[in-house]
Amino acid sequence: MTLAAKPYGPAAGGLTAPEEGTASALLGRLQAAHPELFRFARFLLLGGLAAGVNWLSRFGWSLIAPFELAVILAHATGMAVAFVTFRAFVFPGSPLPAAVQMTNFVLVNLVGMGVAFVTAVGLARVVFPAVGFTFHAEAIAHGIAVLSPVLTSWIGHRRLSFAGGR
């Protein structure tokens, strides 16, 4: 239910409608007119949070694992954050059982992990050494790689992981 569609007044718990011309009223009208744009914005925001967890956790994983394995473990850590937040705030109300959502989510993310892995390792082990780039090469390679599967993830989660969600 969008802000503009919520019931207002004493019968609705004392809420009052946003005054015409306020930022809140404008935001409500924009969300009502473009719900998919707002959903995509939430996806980007929460995906950015999960990507940050992914990227930052790689430093911890690198303390106990080689870079290549740390990239995979960090991706799994970010995936856990993404699943919980996407399910609650981006694609709520999917009629699919949680186990099916999780299975599809993992499958979509395996594609994304493949893209991110090839990007991270390719940059860190081939491209950056070939051009003499050494300044935090692994961190920068992994940062670029974490952002690489955005569109494939959006399409996969929207159509498979949480199909039918609002």
PDB file of C-alpha atoms in Angstrom:
ATOM      1  CA  MET A   1       0.000   0.000   0.000  1.00  0.00           C
ATOM      2  CA  THR A   2       1.485   3.349  -0.950  1.00  0.00           C
ATOM      3  CA  LEU A   3       1.535   6.415   1.244  1.00  0.00           C
ATOM      4  CA  ALA A   4      -1.157   8.051  -0.885  1.00  0.00           C
ATOM      5  CA  ALA A   5      -3.437   4.998  -0.636  1.00  0.00           C
ATOM      6  CA  LYS A   6      -3.348   4.624   3.165  1.00  0.00           C
ATOM      7  CA  PRO A   7      -6.499   5.493   5.095  1.00  0.00           C
ATOM      8  CA  TYR A   8      -6.154   8.707   7.088  1.00  0.00           C
ATOM      9  CA  GLY A   9      -7.995  10.301   9.970  1.00  0.00           C
ATOM     10  CA  PRO A  10      -9.041   9.251  13.471  1.00  0.00           C
ATOM     11  CA  ALA A  11     -10.438   5.912  12.278  1.00  0.00           C
ATOM     12  CA  ALA A  12      -6.999   5.029  10.910  1.00  0.00           C
ATOM     13  CA  GLY A  13      -5.186   5.525  14.192  1.00  0.00           C
ATOM     14  CA  GLY A  14      -5.085   9.307  14.227  1.00  0.00           C
ATOM     15  CA  LEU A  15      -2.934   9.767  11.143  1.00  0.00           C
ATOM     16  CA  THR A  16      -3.598  12.792   9.009  1.00  0.00           C
ATOM     17  CA  ALA A  17      -2.942  13.119   5.298  1.00  0.00           C
ATOM     18  CA  PRO A  18       0.228  14.936   4.338  1.00  0.00           C
ATOM     19  CA  GLU A  19      -0.511  18.536   3.481  1.00  0.00           C
ATOM     20  CA  GLU A  20      -0.698  19.265  -0.222  1.00  0.00           C
ATOM     21  CA  GLY A  21       2.589  20.613  -1.532  1.00  0.00           C
ATOM     22  CA  THR A  22       4.767  19.033   1.165  1.00  0.00           C
ATOM     23  CA  ALA A  23       7.670  16.745   0.345  1.00  0.00           C
ATOM     24  CA  SER A  24       5.767  13.863   1.955  1.00  0.00           C
ATOM     25  CA  ALA A  25       2.729  14.415  -0.266  1.00  0.00           C
ATOM     26  CA  LEU A  26       4.918  14.699  -3.359  1.00  0.00           C
ATOM     27  CA  LEU A  27       6.795  11.525  -2.438  1.00  0.00           C
ATOM     28  CA  GLY A  28       3.472   9.712  -1.955  1.00  0.00           C
ATOM     29  CA  ARG A  29       2.217  10.779  -5.381  1.00  0.00           C
ATOM     30  CA  LEU A  30       5.512   9.821  -7.047  1.00  0.00           C
ATOM     31  CA  GLN A  31       5.494   6.409  -5.387  1.00  0.00           C
ATOM     32  CA  ALA A  32       1.881   5.809  -6.427  1.00  0.00           C
ATOM     33  CA  ALA A  33       2.677   6.786 -10.015  1.00  0.00           C
ATOM     34  CA  HIS A  34       5.963   4.868 -10.278  1.00  0.00           C
ATOM     35  CA  PRO A  35       5.950   1.921  -7.830  1.00  0.00           C
ATOM     36  CA  GLU A  36       8.555  -0.086  -9.788  1.00  0.00           C
ATOM     37  CA  LEU A  37      10.970   2.845  -9.760  1.00  0.00           C
ATOM     38  CA  PHE A  38      10.692   3.001  -5.970  1.00  0.00           C
ATOM     39  CA  ARG A  39      11.077  -0.768  -5.708  1.00  0.00           C
ATOM     40  CA  PHE A  40      14.218  -0.579  -7.840  1.00  0.00           C
ATOM     41  CA  ALA A  41      15.514   2.260  -5.636  1.00  0.00           C
ATOM     42  CA  ARG A  42      14.945   0.084  -2.538  1.00  0.00           C
ATOM     43  CA  PHE A  43      16.693  -2.786  -4.344  1.00  0.00           C
ATOM     44  CA  LEU A  44      19.697  -0.566  -5.076  1.00  0.00           C
ATOM     45  CA  LEU A  45      19.814   0.830  -1.545  1.00  0.00           C
ATOM     46  CA  LEU A  46      19.540  -2.543   0.184  1.00  0.00           C
ATOM     47  CA  GLY A  47      21.706  -4.211  -2.441  1.00  0.00           C
ATOM     48  CA  GLY A  48      24.284  -1.526  -1.682  1.00  0.00           C
ATOM     49  CA  LEU A  49      24.070  -2.435   2.001  1.00  0.00           C
ATOM     50  CA  ALA A  50      24.571  -6.117   1.161  1.00  0.00           C
ATOM     51  CA  ALA A  51      27.405  -5.231  -1.220  1.00  0.00           C
ATOM     52  CA  GLY A  52      29.047  -3.247   1.566  1.00  0.00           C
ATOM     53  CA  VAL A  53      28.769  -6.231   3.896  1.00  0.00           C
ATOM     54  CA  ASN A  54      30.176  -8.419   1.108  1.00  0.00           C
ATOM     55  CA  TRP A  55      33.114  -6.088   0.446  1.00  0.00           C
ATOM     56  CA  LEU A  56      33.949  -5.407   4.103  1.00  0.00           C
ATOM     57  CA  SER A  57      33.608  -9.026   5.193  1.00  0.00           C
ATOM     58  CA  ARG A  58      36.198 -10.040   2.568  1.00  0.00           C
ATOM     59  CA  PHE A  59      38.867  -8.354   4.685  1.00  0.00           C
ATOM     60  CA  GLY A  60      37.927 -10.563   7.637  1.00  0.00           C
ATOM     61  CA  TRP A  61      37.689 -13.675   5.499  1.00  0.00           C
ATOM     62  CA  SER A  62      41.110 -12.860   4.012  1.00  0.00           C
ATOM     63  CA  LEU A  63      42.622 -13.254   7.489  1.00  0.00           C
ATOM     64  CA  ILE A  64      41.802 -16.964   7.420  1.00  0.00           C
ATOM     65  CA  ALA A  65      41.498 -17.820   3.715  1.00  0.00           C
ATOM     66  CA  PRO A  66      43.264 -17.053   0.419  1.00  0.00           C
ATOM     67  CA  PHE A  67      41.833 -14.180  -1.641  1.00  0.00           C
ATOM     68  CA  GLU A  68      39.892 -16.396  -4.048  1.00  0.00           C
ATOM     69  CA  LEU A  69      38.104 -18.279  -1.238  1.00  0.00           C
ATOM     70  CA  ALA A  70      37.615 -15.059   0.741  1.00  0.00           C
ATOM     71  CA  VAL A  71      35.767 -13.539  -2.250  1.00  0.00           C
ATOM     72  CA  ILE A  72      33.381 -16.517  -2.310  1.00  0.00           C
ATOM     73  CA  LEU A  73      32.815 -16.467   1.478  1.00  0.00           C
ATOM     74  CA  ALA A  74      32.249 -12.705   1.411  1.00  0.00           C
ATOM     75  CA  HIS A  75      29.704 -13.135  -1.368  1.00  0.00           C
ATOM     76  CA  ALA A  76      27.814 -15.673   0.761  1.00  0.00           C
ATOM     77  CA  THR A  77      27.857 -13.263   3.712  1.00  0.00           C
ATOM     78  CA  GLY A  78      26.427 -10.466   1.581  1.00  0.00           C
ATOM     79  CA  MET A  79      23.841 -12.870   0.141  1.00  0.00           C
ATOM     80  CA  ALA A  80      22.468 -13.611   3.598  1.00  0.00           C
ATOM     81  CA  VAL A  81      21.937  -9.896   4.246  1.00  0.00           C
ATOM     82  CA  ALA A  82      20.426  -9.400   0.786  1.00  0.00           C
ATOM     83  CA  PHE A  83      17.954 -12.281   1.129  1.00  0.00           C
ATOM     84  CA  VAL A  84      16.539 -11.045   4.428  1.00  0.00           C
ATOM     85  CA  THR A  85      16.287  -7.395   3.363  1.00  0.00           C
ATOM     86  CA  PHE A  86      15.017  -8.018  -0.180  1.00  0.00           C
ATOM     87  CA  ARG A  87      12.360 -10.426   1.059  1.00  0.00           C
ATOM     88  CA  ALA A  88      11.117  -7.950   3.669  1.00  0.00           C
ATOM     89  CA  PHE A  89      11.483  -4.591   1.922  1.00  0.00           C
ATOM     90  CA  VAL A  90      11.800  -5.029  -1.850  1.00  0.00           C
ATOM     91  CA  PHE A  91       9.698  -8.071  -2.768  1.00  0.00           C
ATOM     92  CA  PRO A  92       7.265  -8.646   0.121  1.00  0.00           C
ATOM     93  CA  GLY A  93       4.212 -10.781  -0.374  1.00  0.00           C
ATOM     94  CA  SER A  94       5.594 -13.355  -2.778  1.00  0.00           C
ATOM     95  CA  PRO A  95       3.281 -16.374  -2.799  1.00  0.00           C
ATOM     96  CA  LEU A  96       6.266 -18.704  -3.165  1.00  0.00           C
ATOM     97  CA  PRO A  97       7.210 -20.709  -0.051  1.00  0.00           C
ATOM     98  CA  ALA A  98      10.281 -19.386   1.776  1.00  0.00           C
ATOM     99  CA  ALA A  99      12.300 -22.499   0.865  1.00  0.00           C
ATOM    100  CA  VAL A 100      11.584 -21.961  -2.846  1.00  0.00           C
ATOM    101  CA  GLN A 101      12.461 -18.275  -2.541  1.00  0.00           C
ATOM    102  CA  MET A 102      15.745 -19.169  -0.852  1.00  0.00           C
ATOM    103  CA  THR A 103      16.608 -21.835  -3.425  1.00  0.00           C
ATOM    104  CA  ASN A 104      15.860 -19.481  -6.326  1.00  0.00           C
ATOM    105  CA  PHE A 105      17.742 -16.683  -4.551  1.00  0.00           C
ATOM    106  CA  VAL A 106      20.837 -18.866  -4.255  1.00  0.00           C
ATOM    107  CA  LEU A 107      20.594 -19.903  -7.919  1.00  0.00           C
ATOM    108  CA  VAL A 108      20.315 -16.278  -9.083  1.00  0.00           C
ATOM    109  CA  ASN A 109      23.217 -15.337  -6.823  1.00  0.00           C
ATOM    110  CA  LEU A 110      25.371 -18.170  -8.126  1.00  0.00           C
ATOM    111  CA  VAL A 111      25.198 -16.464 -11.507  1.00  0.00           C
ATOM    112  CA  GLY A 112      26.077 -13.147  -9.834  1.00  0.00           C
ATOM    113  CA  MET A 113      28.865 -14.779  -7.843  1.00  0.00           C
ATOM    114  CA  GLY A 114      30.330 -16.212 -11.048  1.00  0.00           C
ATOM    115  CA  VAL A 115      30.333 -12.771 -12.641  1.00  0.00           C
ATOM    116  CA  ALA A 116      31.817 -11.188  -9.492  1.00  0.00           C
ATOM    117  CA  PHE A 117      34.433 -13.929  -9.058  1.00  0.00           C
ATOM    118  CA  VAL A 118      35.685 -13.718 -12.643  1.00  0.00           C
ATOM    119  CA  THR A 119      35.728  -9.916 -12.421  1.00  0.00           C
ATOM    120  CA  ALA A 120      37.563  -9.798  -9.060  1.00  0.00           C
ATOM    121  CA  VAL A 121      40.148 -12.446  -9.847  1.00  0.00           C
ATOM    122  CA  GLY A 122      40.593 -11.258 -13.421  1.00  0.00           C
ATOM    123  CA  LEU A 123      41.255  -7.695 -12.302  1.00  0.00           C
ATOM    124  CA  ALA A 124      43.435  -8.614  -9.292  1.00  0.00           C
ATOM    125  CA  ARG A 125      45.479 -11.370 -10.923  1.00  0.00           C
ATOM    126  CA  VAL A 126      45.616 -10.416 -14.619  1.00  0.00           C
ATOM    127  CA  VAL A 127      44.537  -6.871 -15.508  1.00  0.00           C
ATOM    128  CA  PHE A 128      46.013  -4.891 -12.607  1.00  0.00           C
ATOM    129  CA  PRO A 129      49.424  -6.671 -12.698  1.00  0.00           C
ATOM    130  CA  ALA A 130      49.561  -6.228 -16.482  1.00  0.00           C
ATOM    131  CA  VAL A 131      49.199  -2.450 -16.134  1.00  0.00           C
ATOM    132  CA  GLY A 132      51.339  -2.180 -12.996  1.00  0.00           C
ATOM    133  CA  PHE A 133      48.471  -1.194 -10.696  1.00  0.00           C
ATOM    134  CA  THR A 134      49.321  -2.212  -7.110  1.00  0.00           C
ATOM    135  CA  PHE A 135      47.537   0.293  -4.840  1.00  0.00           C
ATOM    136  CA  HIS A 136      45.085  -1.875  -2.825  1.00  0.00           C
ATOM    137  CA  ALA A 137      44.605  -3.967  -5.960  1.00  0.00           C
ATOM    138  CA  GLU A 138      42.606  -6.782  -4.321  1.00  0.00           C
ATOM    139  CA  ALA A 139      40.283  -4.390  -2.467  1.00  0.00           C
ATOM    140  CA  ILE A 140      39.597  -2.320  -5.573  1.00  0.00           C
ATOM    141  CA  ALA A 141      39.166  -5.410  -7.777  1.00  0.00           C
ATOM    142  CA  HIS A 142      36.689  -6.875  -5.311  1.00  0.00           C
ATOM    143  CA  GLY A 143      34.841  -3.548  -4.969  1.00  0.00           C
ATOM    144  CA  ILE A 144      34.346  -3.329  -8.727  1.00  0.00           C
ATOM    145  CA  ALA A 145      33.319  -6.986  -8.862  1.00  0.00           C
ATOM    146  CA  VAL A 146      30.679  -6.629  -6.138  1.00  0.00           C
ATOM    147  CA  LEU A 147      28.868  -4.033  -8.273  1.00  0.00           C
ATOM    148  CA  SER A 148      29.043  -6.011 -11.516  1.00  0.00           C
ATOM    149  CA  PRO A 149      25.926  -8.260 -11.245  1.00  0.00           C
ATOM    150  CA  VAL A 150      23.330  -5.548 -10.380  1.00  0.00           C
ATOM    151  CA  LEU A 151      21.072  -5.915 -13.425  1.00  0.00           C
ATOM    152  CA  THR A 152      21.190  -9.706 -13.638  1.00  0.00           C
ATOM    153  CA  SER A 153      20.337  -9.864  -9.929  1.00  0.00           C
ATOM    154  CA  TRP A 154      17.401  -7.423 -10.259  1.00  0.00           C
ATOM    155  CA  ILE A 155      15.880  -9.397 -13.125  1.00  0.00           C
ATOM    156  CA  GLY A 156      16.524 -12.788 -11.522  1.00  0.00           C
ATOM    157  CA  HIS A 157      15.153 -11.869  -8.095  1.00  0.00           C
ATOM    158  CA  ARG A 158      12.131 -10.081  -9.525  1.00  0.00           C
ATOM    159  CA  ARG A 159      11.196 -12.915 -11.888  1.00  0.00           C
ATOM    160  CA  LEU A 160      12.425 -16.005 -10.008  1.00  0.00           C
ATOM    161  CA  SER A 161      13.401 -15.577  -6.366  1.00  0.00           C
ATOM    162  CA  PHE A 162      10.423 -13.521  -5.238  1.00  0.00           C
ATOM    163  CA  ALA A 163       8.057 -13.923  -8.199  1.00  0.00           C
ATOM    164  CA  GLY A 164       4.605 -12.524  -7.525  1.00  0.00           C
ATOM    165  CA  GLY A 165       5.764 -10.230  -4.710  1.00  0.00           C
ATOM    166  CA  ARG A 166       4.398  -6.708  -4.598  1.00  0.00           C
TER     167      ARG A 166
END
